[in-house]
Coordinates of C-alpha atoms in Angstrom, one line a residue:
Chain A
M240 CA 77.0 212.4 9.5
T241 CA 73.5 211.5 8.2
T242 CA 71.9 214.9 8.0
G243 CA 73.0 216.8 5.0
R244 CA 71.8 220.3 6.0
A245 CA 74.5 222.6 7.0
R246 CA 74.2 225.8 9.1
P247 CA 73.6 228.7 6.7
S248 CA 76.5 230.7 8.1
R249 CA 79.0 228.1 7.1
A250 CA 77.6 227.6 3.6
A251 CA 77.8 231.4 3.2
R252 CA 81.4 231.5 4.4
G253 CA 82.3 228.6 2.1
G254 CA 81.8 230.7 -1.0
Y255 CA 80.4 227.8 -3.0
R256 CA 77.1 226.2 -2.5
A257 CA 78.2 223.6 0.0
G258 CA 75.8 221.9 2.3
R259 CA 73.3 221.0 -0.4
T260 CA 74.7 217.6 -0.8
S261 CA 72.3 214.8 0.0
P262 CA 73.0 212.3 2.7
A263 CA 73.1 209.6 0.1
W264 CA 76.0 211.2 -1.7
I265 CA 77.8 211.7 1.6
A266 CA 77.4 208.1 2.5
A267 CA 78.5 206.9 -0.9
F268 CA 81.7 208.9 -0.7
C269 CA 82.6 208.4 2.9
L270 CA 81.4 204.8 3.7
P271 CA 84.0 202.8 1.6
A272 CA 86.9 204.4 3.4
L273 CA 85.1 204.3 6.7
V274 CA 84.2 200.6 6.4
L275 CA 87.7 199.6 5.3
Y276 CA 89.6 201.7 7.9
G277 CA 87.1 200.9 10.6
L278 CA 86.9 197.2 10.0
F279 CA 90.6 196.4 9.5
V280 CA 92.3 199.1 11.7
V281 CA 90.0 200.4 14.4
V282 CA 87.9 197.3 15.2
P283 CA 90.9 195.0 15.7
L284 CA 92.3 197.4 18.3
G285 CA 88.9 197.5 20.1
T286 CA 88.8 193.7 19.8
A287 CA 92.3 193.5 21.3
F288 CA 91.0 195.4 24.4
Y289 CA 88.1 193.0 24.6
Y290 CA 90.3 189.9 24.3
G291 CA 92.5 191.3 27.0
L292 CA 89.7 191.2 29.5
F293 CA 89.5 187.4 29.4
R294 CA 91.7 184.5 30.5
W295 CA 92.1 182.2 27.5
E296 CA 92.7 178.6 27.1
G297 CA 94.1 178.2 23.6
I298 CA 91.7 179.9 21.3
R299 CA 88.7 179.8 23.7
P300 CA 88.0 182.5 26.3
A301 CA 87.8 180.6 29.7
E302 CA 86.8 183.2 32.1
F303 CA 86.3 187.0 32.5
A304 CA 89.5 188.3 34.1
G305 CA 88.9 192.1 34.2
L306 CA 92.3 193.7 34.3
G307 CA 93.9 190.4 35.6
N308 CA 95.9 189.9 32.5
Y309 CA 97.4 193.3 32.9
G310 CA 98.5 192.5 36.4
E311 CA 99.8 189.1 35.3
V312 CA 101.8 190.4 32.4
L313 CA 103.5 193.0 34.6
T314 CA 104.3 190.7 37.5
R315 CA 104.9 187.2 36.3
Y316 CA 108.2 185.9 35.0
P317 CA 109.5 186.1 32.3
L318 CA 107.4 189.0 31.0
N319 CA 107.9 191.0 34.1
E320 CA 111.5 191.2 33.2
E321 CA 111.2 191.3 29.4
I322 CA 108.7 194.2 29.3
P323 CA 110.9 196.7 31.2
A324 CA 114.0 195.6 29.3
A325 CA 112.2 195.9 25.9
L326 CA 110.7 199.3 26.9
W327 CA 114.1 200.5 28.0
H328 CA 115.6 199.4 24.6
N329 CA 112.8 201.4 22.8
V330 CA 113.6 204.4 24.9
L331 CA 117.3 204.1 24.2
F332 CA 116.6 203.6 20.6
F333 CA 114.4 206.7 20.5
A334 CA 117.0 208.8 22.3
G335 CA 119.8 207.4 20.0
T336 CA 117.8 208.1 16.9
M337 CA 117.0 211.6 17.9
A338 CA 120.7 212.2 18.7
V339 CA 122.2 210.6 15.6
Q340 CA 119.7 210.4 12.8
N341 CA 117.9 213.7 13.4
T342 CA 121.0 215.8 14.2
V343 CA 123.0 214.5 11.3
G344 CA 119.9 215.0 9.1
L345 CA 119.7 218.6 10.3
G346 CA 123.4 219.0 9.6
L347 CA 123.1 217.6 6.1
A348 CA 120.0 219.9 5.4
V349 CA 122.0 223.0 6.5
L350 CA 125.0 222.0 4.3
L351 CA 122.7 221.5 1.3
Y352 CA 120.8 224.7 2.1
R353 CA 124.0 226.8 2.2
N354 CA 125.5 225.1 -0.9
P355 CA 122.7 224.5 -3.4
R356 CA 125.2 223.2 -6.0
G357 CA 124.5 219.5 -6.5
K358 CA 121.6 219.7 -4.1
R359 CA 119.3 217.4 -6.1
F360 CA 122.0 214.8 -6.5
F361 CA 123.0 214.7 -2.9
Q362 CA 119.4 214.7 -1.6
T363 CA 118.6 211.8 -3.9
V364 CA 121.7 209.8 -2.8
F365 CA 121.1 210.5 0.9
S366 CA 117.5 209.4 0.8
L367 CA 118.1 206.4 -1.4
P368 CA 117.8 203.8 1.4
Y369 CA 114.5 205.3 2.4
L370 CA 112.5 203.1 0.1
I371 CA 114.2 199.8 0.9
S372 CA 112.4 197.4 3.0
P373 CA 113.7 197.5 6.6
L374 CA 113.9 193.7 6.4
I375 CA 116.2 193.9 3.4
V376 CA 118.2 196.7 5.1
G377 CA 118.7 194.4 8.0
Y378 CA 119.8 191.5 5.8
I379 CA 122.2 193.8 3.8
W380 CA 123.8 195.0 7.0
S381 CA 124.0 191.6 8.7
L382 CA 125.9 190.4 5.6
L383 CA 128.2 193.4 5.7
L384 CA 128.8 193.1 9.4
S385 CA 129.2 189.4 9.7
P386 CA 132.3 188.5 11.8
T387 CA 134.6 186.7 9.4
F388 CA 133.5 187.2 5.9
G389 CA 131.9 190.6 6.3
P390 CA 133.4 193.5 4.3
I391 CA 133.3 195.9 7.3
N392 CA 135.6 193.8 9.5
F393 CA 137.7 193.0 6.4
M394 CA 138.3 196.7 5.7
L395 CA 139.1 197.4 9.4
R396 CA 141.7 194.6 9.3
A397 CA 143.0 195.9 6.0
V398 CA 143.8 199.3 7.5
G399 CA 145.4 197.8 10.6
L400 CA 142.5 198.3 13.0
D401 CA 142.4 194.5 13.8
S402 CA 141.3 195.2 17.4
W403 CA 138.2 197.1 16.1
A404 CA 137.0 194.1 14.2
R405 CA 134.4 192.3 16.2
P406 CA 131.1 190.4 15.8
W407 CA 129.1 193.6 15.8
L408 CA 125.7 192.0 16.0
G409 CA 126.8 189.1 18.2
D410 CA 128.1 191.3 21.0
P411 CA 125.5 192.6 23.5
D412 CA 127.5 195.8 24.0
T413 CA 127.5 196.8 20.3
A414 CA 124.2 195.3 19.1
L415 CA 121.9 198.1 20.1
P416 CA 124.2 201.0 18.9
V417 CA 124.6 199.2 15.6
L418 CA 120.8 198.9 15.4
I419 CA 120.4 202.6 15.9
L420 CA 123.1 203.4 13.3
V421 CA 121.6 201.0 10.7
N422 CA 118.2 202.5 11.3
A423 CA 119.5 206.0 10.9
W424 CA 121.3 205.0 7.7
Q425 CA 117.9 204.0 6.3
W426 CA 115.7 206.9 7.4
I427 CA 118.1 209.9 7.4
G428 CA 116.5 211.2 4.2
G429 CA 113.2 211.9 6.1
P430 CA 114.5 214.5 8.6
M431 CA 116.9 215.9 6.0
L432 CA 114.1 216.6 3.5
I433 CA 111.8 218.0 6.1
F434 CA 114.4 220.3 7.5
L435 CA 115.4 221.3 4.0
A436 CA 111.8 222.3 3.2
A437 CA 111.5 224.1 6.5
L438 CA 114.8 226.0 5.9
G439 CA 113.5 227.0 2.5
G440 CA 110.4 228.5 4.1
I441 CA 112.3 230.9 6.3
P442 CA 112.7 234.4 4.8
R443 CA 116.3 235.4 4.2
E444 CA 115.8 238.9 5.4
L445 CA 115.6 237.6 9.0
E446 CA 119.1 236.3 8.8
E447 CA 120.4 239.3 7.0
A448 CA 119.0 241.5 9.7
A449 CA 120.7 239.4 12.3
A450 CA 124.0 239.7 10.4
M451 CA 123.6 243.4 10.2
D452 CA 123.2 243.5 14.0
G453 CA 126.6 241.9 14.2
A454 CA 125.5 238.3 15.1
S455 CA 127.9 235.5 14.1
P456 CA 126.7 232.9 11.6
S457 CA 126.3 230.2 14.3
R458 CA 124.6 232.7 16.6
A459 CA 122.3 233.7 13.8
F460 CA 121.5 230.0 13.2
W461 CA 120.7 229.2 16.8
S462 CA 118.8 232.3 17.7
V463 CA 117.1 233.1 14.5
R464 CA 116.7 230.1 12.3
F465 CA 116.5 227.2 14.8
P466 CA 113.4 228.6 16.7
L467 CA 111.7 228.8 13.3
L468 CA 112.5 225.2 12.7
M469 CA 110.5 224.1 15.7
P470 CA 107.5 223.0 13.7
A471 CA 109.8 220.7 11.7
V472 CA 111.4 219.5 14.9
G473 CA 107.9 218.7 16.2
V474 CA 106.9 216.7 13.1
I475 CA 110.2 214.8 13.1
T476 CA 110.0 214.0 16.8
V477 CA 106.5 212.6 16.6
L478 CA 107.4 210.6 13.5
T479 CA 110.5 209.3 15.1
F480 CA 108.6 208.4 18.2
I481 CA 105.9 206.5 16.3
G482 CA 108.4 204.8 14.1
C483 CA 110.5 203.7 17.2
F484 CA 107.6 201.8 18.7
N485 CA 106.7 200.2 15.3
L486 CA 110.2 198.8 15.1
F487 CA 110.0 195.1 14.1
D488 CA 111.3 194.1 10.7
L489 CA 114.8 195.6 11.1
V490 CA 115.4 193.9 14.4
Y491 CA 114.0 190.7 13.2
A492 CA 116.5 190.6 10.3
L493 CA 119.4 191.7 12.4
G494 CA 118.8 189.6 15.5
G495 CA 115.9 187.2 14.9
S496 CA 112.7 187.1 16.9
D497 CA 114.6 186.9 20.2
G498 CA 116.2 190.3 19.8
G499 CA 119.8 189.3 19.3
P500 CA 122.5 188.3 21.7
G501 CA 121.0 188.1 25.3
G502 CA 118.0 190.0 24.0
A503 CA 120.2 193.2 23.7
M504 CA 118.0 194.4 20.8
D505 CA 114.6 193.1 22.2
V506 CA 112.0 195.8 21.6
L507 CA 108.2 196.0 22.4
G508 CA 107.2 195.1 18.8
L509 CA 109.2 191.8 19.0
L510 CA 108.0 191.0 22.4
Y511 CA 104.3 191.5 21.3
Y512 CA 104.9 189.1 18.4
R513 CA 106.5 186.5 20.6
T514 CA 103.8 186.7 23.3
A515 CA 101.1 186.4 20.7
F516 CA 102.5 183.7 18.5
E517 CA 105.0 181.8 20.7
G518 CA 103.3 182.2 24.0
G519 CA 101.6 179.7 26.3
T520 CA 97.9 178.8 26.7
N521 CA 96.8 182.3 27.7
A522 CA 98.8 183.9 24.8
I523 CA 95.7 185.7 23.5
G524 CA 94.9 187.3 26.8
E525 CA 98.4 188.3 27.7
S526 CA 99.4 189.6 24.3
S527 CA 96.2 191.6 24.0
A528 CA 96.9 193.2 27.4
L529 CA 100.4 194.0 26.2
A530 CA 99.1 195.4 22.9
I531 CA 96.7 197.8 24.7
M532 CA 99.4 199.0 27.1
I533 CA 101.7 199.7 24.1
F534 CA 98.9 201.4 22.3
I535 CA 98.0 203.7 25.2
L536 CA 101.7 204.5 25.6
V537 CA 102.3 205.4 22.0
F538 CA 99.0 207.2 21.2
G539 CA 99.0 209.0 24.5
A540 CA 102.6 210.1 24.3
S541 CA 102.2 211.2 20.7
L542 CA 99.3 213.4 21.6
V543 CA 101.1 214.9 24.5
L544 CA 104.3 215.3 22.5
E545 CA 102.4 217.1 19.7
R546 CA 100.6 219.5 22.1
F547 CA 103.9 220.3 23.9
L548 CA 105.8 220.9 20.6
R549 CA 103.0 223.0 19.1
R550 CA 103.2 225.4 22.1
R551 CA 106.9 226.1 21.3
E552 CA 106.2 227.0 17.7
V553 CA 107.2 230.5 16.6
T554 CA 105.8 232.1 13.4
P555 CA 108.0 234.3 11.3
Chain B
M57 CA 141.7 236.6 1.7
T58 CA 137.9 236.3 2.1
T59 CA 137.5 234.5 -1.2
R60 CA 140.2 232.0 -0.1
R61 CA 138.4 231.4 3.1
R62 CA 135.2 231.0 1.3
N63 CA 136.9 228.5 -1.1
V64 CA 138.2 226.5 1.8
R65 CA 134.7 226.4 3.3
V66 CA 133.1 225.2 0.1
L67 CA 135.8 222.5 -0.1
V68 CA 135.1 221.4 3.4
V69 CA 131.3 221.3 2.8
H70 CA 131.7 219.3 -0.3
A71 CA 134.1 216.9 1.4
L72 CA 131.5 216.3 4.1
L73 CA 128.7 215.9 1.5
W74 CA 130.7 213.4 -0.5
S75 CA 131.7 211.4 2.5
Y76 CA 128.1 211.0 3.6
A77 CA 127.2 210.1 0.0
A78 CA 129.8 207.3 0.3
V79 CA 128.2 206.1 3.6
A80 CA 124.7 206.2 2.1
F81 CA 125.6 204.5 -1.2
G82 CA 128.6 202.3 -0.3
P83 CA 126.7 199.4 1.2
L84 CA 124.4 199.2 -1.8
L85 CA 127.4 199.3 -4.1
L86 CA 128.9 196.4 -2.1
V87 CA 125.7 194.4 -2.5
A88 CA 125.5 195.2 -6.3
I89 CA 129.2 194.2 -6.9
G90 CA 128.9 191.1 -4.7
S91 CA 126.0 189.9 -6.8
F92 CA 128.3 189.5 -9.8
R93 CA 131.1 187.7 -8.0
S94 CA 131.4 184.0 -7.3
N95 CA 130.8 182.8 -3.8
A96 CA 134.2 181.3 -3.3
D97 CA 135.7 184.6 -4.4
I98 CA 133.6 186.5 -1.8
L99 CA 134.5 184.2 1.0
R100 CA 138.2 184.5 0.1
Q101 CA 138.1 188.3 -0.2
P102 CA 135.0 190.0 1.0
V103 CA 135.7 193.3 -0.8
G104 CA 136.8 193.2 -4.4
L105 CA 135.7 193.5 -8.0
P106 CA 134.1 190.7 -10.0
D107 CA 136.4 188.7 -12.3
S108 CA 133.8 188.7 -15.0
L109 CA 130.3 189.8 -15.6
D110 CA 128.6 186.6 -14.4
L111 CA 124.8 186.6 -14.3
G112 CA 124.7 183.0 -12.9
N113 CA 123.8 184.3 -9.4
Y114 CA 120.8 186.1 -10.8
V115 CA 119.6 183.0 -12.7
R116 CA 120.0 180.9 -9.6
A117 CA 118.2 183.3 -7.4
W118 CA 115.4 183.9 -9.8
E119 CA 114.8 180.2 -10.7
T120 CA 115.7 177.9 -7.9
A121 CA 114.6 180.2 -5.1
S122 CA 111.2 181.0 -6.6
I123 CA 111.8 184.7 -6.3
S124 CA 109.8 185.0 -9.5
T125 CA 106.7 183.8 -7.6
Y126 CA 107.3 186.1 -4.7
F127 CA 107.8 188.9 -7.1
A128 CA 104.5 188.3 -8.9
N129 CA 102.6 188.1 -5.6
S130 CA 104.1 191.3 -4.3
L131 CA 103.3 193.1 -7.5
L132 CA 99.7 191.9 -7.5
V133 CA 99.1 192.7 -3.9
T134 CA 100.8 196.0 -3.9
V135 CA 99.1 197.3 -7.1
A136 CA 95.6 196.2 -5.9
A137 CA 96.0 197.6 -2.4
V138 CA 97.3 201.0 -3.5
A139 CA 94.6 201.3 -6.2
L140 CA 91.9 200.5 -3.6
C141 CA 93.3 202.7 -1.0
V142 CA 93.7 205.7 -3.3
A143 CA 90.2 205.3 -4.7
V144 CA 88.4 205.2 -1.4
S145 CA 90.6 207.9 0.2
A146 CA 90.1 210.3 -2.7
M147 CA 86.4 210.0 -2.4
A148 CA 86.3 210.4 1.3
A149 CA 88.8 213.3 1.2
Y150 CA 86.8 215.0 -1.4
A151 CA 83.6 214.8 0.6
L152 CA 85.4 215.9 3.8
S153 CA 86.9 218.9 2.2
R154 CA 84.1 220.1 -0.1
W155 CA 80.9 219.3 1.6
R156 CA 79.6 220.6 4.9
F157 CA 77.7 218.1 6.9
R158 CA 77.1 217.4 10.6
G159 CA 79.9 215.2 12.0
R160 CA 82.3 216.2 9.3
A161 CA 85.0 217.4 11.7
L162 CA 84.6 214.4 13.8
L163 CA 84.9 212.0 10.9
A164 CA 88.0 213.8 9.6
A165 CA 89.5 213.5 13.1
F166 CA 88.6 209.8 13.2
F167 CA 90.5 209.2 10.0
L168 CA 93.5 211.3 10.8
S169 CA 93.9 209.8 14.3
G170 CA 95.0 206.7 12.4
L171 CA 98.3 208.5 11.7
M172 CA 99.2 207.9 15.3
I173 CA 97.9 204.4 15.8
P174 CA 100.4 201.6 15.7
A175 CA 98.0 199.4 13.6
K176 CA 100.2 196.4 13.9
L177 CA 99.1 195.9 17.5
G178 CA 95.7 194.7 16.1
L179 CA 97.4 191.8 14.5
L180 CA 96.0 189.0 16.6
P181 CA 92.4 190.1 16.3
V182 CA 93.0 190.6 12.6
F183 CA 94.3 187.0 12.5
Y184 CA 91.1 185.6 14.1
M185 CA 88.9 187.8 12.0
F186 CA 90.6 186.6 8.9
Q187 CA 90.2 183.1 10.0
S188 CA 86.4 183.5 10.5
M189 CA 86.2 185.2 7.1
G190 CA 88.3 182.6 5.3
L191 CA 90.9 185.3 4.4
I192 CA 94.0 183.6 6.0
D193 CA 96.6 182.7 3.5
T194 CA 94.8 184.7 0.7
R195 CA 96.1 187.6 -1.3
P196 CA 92.8 189.5 -1.2
G197 CA 93.1 189.5 2.6
L198 CA 96.5 191.2 2.4
V199 CA 95.1 193.7 -0.1
L200 CA 92.2 194.7 2.2
L201 CA 94.6 195.1 5.2
Y202 CA 97.1 197.2 3.3
A203 CA 94.5 199.4 1.7
A204 CA 92.9 200.0 5.1
S205 CA 96.2 200.9 6.8
G206 CA 97.0 203.4 4.1
V207 CA 93.7 205.3 4.4
P208 CA 94.7 207.8 7.1
F209 CA 97.9 209.1 5.4
S210 CA 96.1 209.2 2.0
I211 CA 93.2 211.2 3.3
F212 CA 95.6 213.5 5.2
V213 CA 97.6 214.3 2.0
I214 CA 94.6 214.7 -0.3
M215 CA 92.6 216.9 2.1
G216 CA 95.7 219.1 2.6
F217 CA 95.9 219.4 -1.2
M218 CA 92.2 220.2 -1.7
R219 CA 92.3 222.9 0.9
G220 CA 94.6 224.9 -1.4
L221 CA 92.4 224.3 -4.4
P222 CA 89.6 226.8 -5.3
G223 CA 86.2 225.3 -5.7
E224 CA 85.1 227.5 -8.7
L225 CA 85.3 224.9 -11.4
E226 CA 83.2 222.6 -9.4
E227 CA 80.7 225.3 -8.7
A228 CA 80.5 226.2 -12.4
A229 CA 79.8 222.5 -13.3
R230 CA 77.3 222.3 -10.5
L231 CA 75.4 225.3 -12.1
D232 CA 75.5 223.4 -15.4
G233 CA 73.6 220.7 -13.7
A234 CA 76.2 218.0 -13.2
N235 CA 75.5 215.7 -10.3
E236 CA 78.0 215.0 -7.5
G237 CA 79.3 211.8 -8.9
R238 CA 79.9 213.3 -12.3
L239 CA 81.6 216.3 -10.7
F240 CA 84.0 214.2 -8.7
V241 CA 85.0 212.0 -11.6
S242 CA 85.4 214.6 -14.3
I243 CA 86.4 217.8 -12.4
A244 CA 87.8 216.9 -9.0
L245 CA 89.8 213.8 -9.8
P246 CA 91.8 215.4 -12.6
L247 CA 92.6 218.4 -10.4
M248 CA 93.7 216.1 -7.6
R249 CA 96.3 214.3 -9.7
P250 CA 99.4 215.7 -8.0
A251 CA 98.2 214.6 -4.6
L252 CA 97.1 211.2 -6.0
A253 CA 100.6 210.7 -7.4
V254 CA 102.2 211.5 -4.0
V255 CA 99.9 209.1 -2.2
T256 CA 100.4 206.3 -4.8
V257 CA 104.2 206.5 -4.5
F258 CA 104.0 206.8 -0.8
Q259 CA 101.8 203.8 -0.3
F260 CA 103.7 201.7 -2.8
A261 CA 106.9 201.4 -0.8
P262 CA 105.6 200.4 2.6
T263 CA 103.2 197.9 1.0
W264 CA 105.8 196.4 -1.2
N265 CA 108.2 196.2 1.8
D266 CA 105.9 194.9 4.5
F267 CA 107.0 191.8 6.2
F268 CA 104.9 191.7 9.4
Y269 CA 101.5 190.8 8.1
P270 CA 102.4 188.1 5.5
L271 CA 104.8 186.6 8.1
V272 CA 101.7 185.8 10.2
L273 CA 98.9 185.6 7.7
M274 CA 100.4 183.7 4.8
R275 CA 101.2 180.0 4.9
S276 CA 101.9 178.6 1.5
D277 CA 105.1 179.3 -0.2
S278 CA 103.3 180.0 -3.5
K279 CA 101.6 183.0 -2.0
Y280 CA 104.5 184.6 -0.2
T281 CA 105.4 188.2 -1.0
V282 CA 109.0 189.2 -1.5
P283 CA 110.0 190.1 2.1
V284 CA 108.6 186.9 3.6
G285 CA 110.0 184.9 0.7
L286 CA 113.4 186.4 1.4
T287 CA 113.5 185.1 5.0
R288 CA 113.0 181.6 3.4
F289 CA 115.6 182.4 0.8
F290 CA 118.1 183.5 3.4
G291 CA 117.6 180.2 5.3
E292 CA 118.0 178.2 2.2
F293 CA 121.1 179.9 0.8
A294 CA 122.7 180.9 4.1
T295 CA 126.2 180.0 2.9
D296 CA 125.9 181.2 -0.7
R297 CA 126.5 184.9 -0.3
A298 CA 126.7 185.5 -4.0
T299 CA 123.2 184.2 -4.6
L300 CA 121.9 186.2 -1.6
F301 CA 123.3 189.4 -3.0
A302 CA 121.6 188.7 -6.3
G303 CA 118.3 188.0 -4.6
L304 CA 118.6 191.3 -2.6
V305 CA 119.3 193.2 -5.9
I306 CA 116.2 191.6 -7.5
A307 CA 114.1 192.6 -4.5
L308 CA 115.4 196.2 -4.7
V309 CA 114.7 196.8 -8.4
P310 CA 111.1 197.9 -8.3
L311 CA 111.7 200.5 -5.6
A312 CA 114.8 201.7 -7.5
L313 CA 112.5 202.3 -10.5
V314 CA 109.9 204.0 -8.4
F315 CA 112.6 206.2 -6.9
A316 CA 114.0 207.1 -10.3
F317 CA 110.7 208.2 -11.7
A318 CA 109.1 209.8 -8.7
T319 CA 111.7 211.7 -6.6
K320 CA 109.5 214.8 -6.8
Q321 CA 106.5 213.0 -5.4
I322 CA 108.6 211.4 -2.7
I323 CA 109.9 214.7 -1.5
A324 CA 106.4 216.2 -1.6
G325 CA 105.1 213.3 0.5
L326 CA 107.9 213.5 3.1
T327 CA 107.2 217.2 3.6
A328 CA 103.4 216.8 3.5
G329 CA 103.4 217.2 7.3
M330 CA 104.9 220.7 7.0
S331 CA 101.9 222.3 5.2
R332 CA 99.6 221.9 8.2

């Protein structure tokens, strides 16, 4: 980064006289972003790893523990039960979001693509909730879904579906599905717009060719258009995955920091927060170990996921 | 026969689109309507129209619940953080996409890897670092944190944009003897404007909305941003639904404005991942 001389071949390929820039300019342009990002994003994660290697008493590191905290977090009650439960909820949430949010998003994108009339209006309305704070979304829905005075139950009763009315967020059986639906309600604009852009990028001739060969519209979709949507599917899958493990605000608003009735909505994000700020004397050691495990899981899985999905890409 | 079948299909498609529009917009409409009704009215009949256009709920939410303070804090923190983030990201992205130097690819990869890092997991170290720097319970602390976490996405978008931009204008200016700083300010920045707009809009929403960092890092009520303030507000007015609805509407207004003016940039930002 410090030496400014580029290899001549590259400068020649570049077309303009690049590579002449002095190290001072390079530093002046790159350092502010590097310092900011390094100091407040990367260094804390490194520090978390370092914290995790010690056993803490309050805010003082008491002894070097190696990977002891990791073992402790995975085996000692209550974390040894909370971690698998929270992880399982994250997995269910990811699966549910892929199944509901992203398929409905694809469906809406296809509908809008085939019927461009009113496209702008619909795409704006559908993605309206996208900008709202997840916390506010959670509060809005907890008011709408509240057992006695909530409009949802009120409307169910009004149309004679009394038996359907229930404390949606207070019932461990419905809490997680409701969480998935509320989250999908908020973010559906994302996959819809990405799919719409991807559909727009596919040449029409391909489909016309398929139609001339006698393929039915649904067949043409699944065997011609869908494979070409794979890059979009890849981007959306990775984004959904990362978002799923960042889940915090929405669950906090819908179920509090304990994750709702019987922890039915407890997820890793909440669990990390509780371990760090409501934990015992070794809170720093344990929560840091937990943070590093979540980090490895998310970062590693995103890399693998991206590799895997890239290999399935087809170019028109 | 075929035209009739086509008409039926168009009808079905529109019915589907309108019903999802109701799902997307209905809840917001309920909140908006509720904010004009009286609390007793809402408790008696959860769904219904307001008797009169009563702004009392808004006055109560704005004044007694100090939403005005939260609002000012959010605005200050968000504007400063987005400005800082866009400034440093534009410079770095320019250098990374226009200059060739050793370690360039590595540096770019280092920035872009931030797109996959769950940055919130560094919260505890950030907390102690802030404590030692005297940044706990300060708005500048939040600004630095938000600006930093926006860097990867901003660099990603601006670099993607620069790749499609020919360097001829810069080359001409360089031949005229302009130095690199001058080149950046008067040639590159104006050219980058569409990308900067996307980045600004896209950083604005998550920064305005963030709840996690101020929940942990802020302590005094007078420095709360809107989301943290709202949790307090919800505790205080738990039984007064009408005021809660009004507070929610107030919190939503800035984003509604952003949305109204910047739909194009939002769509461009959402689909930025596709141009890779």
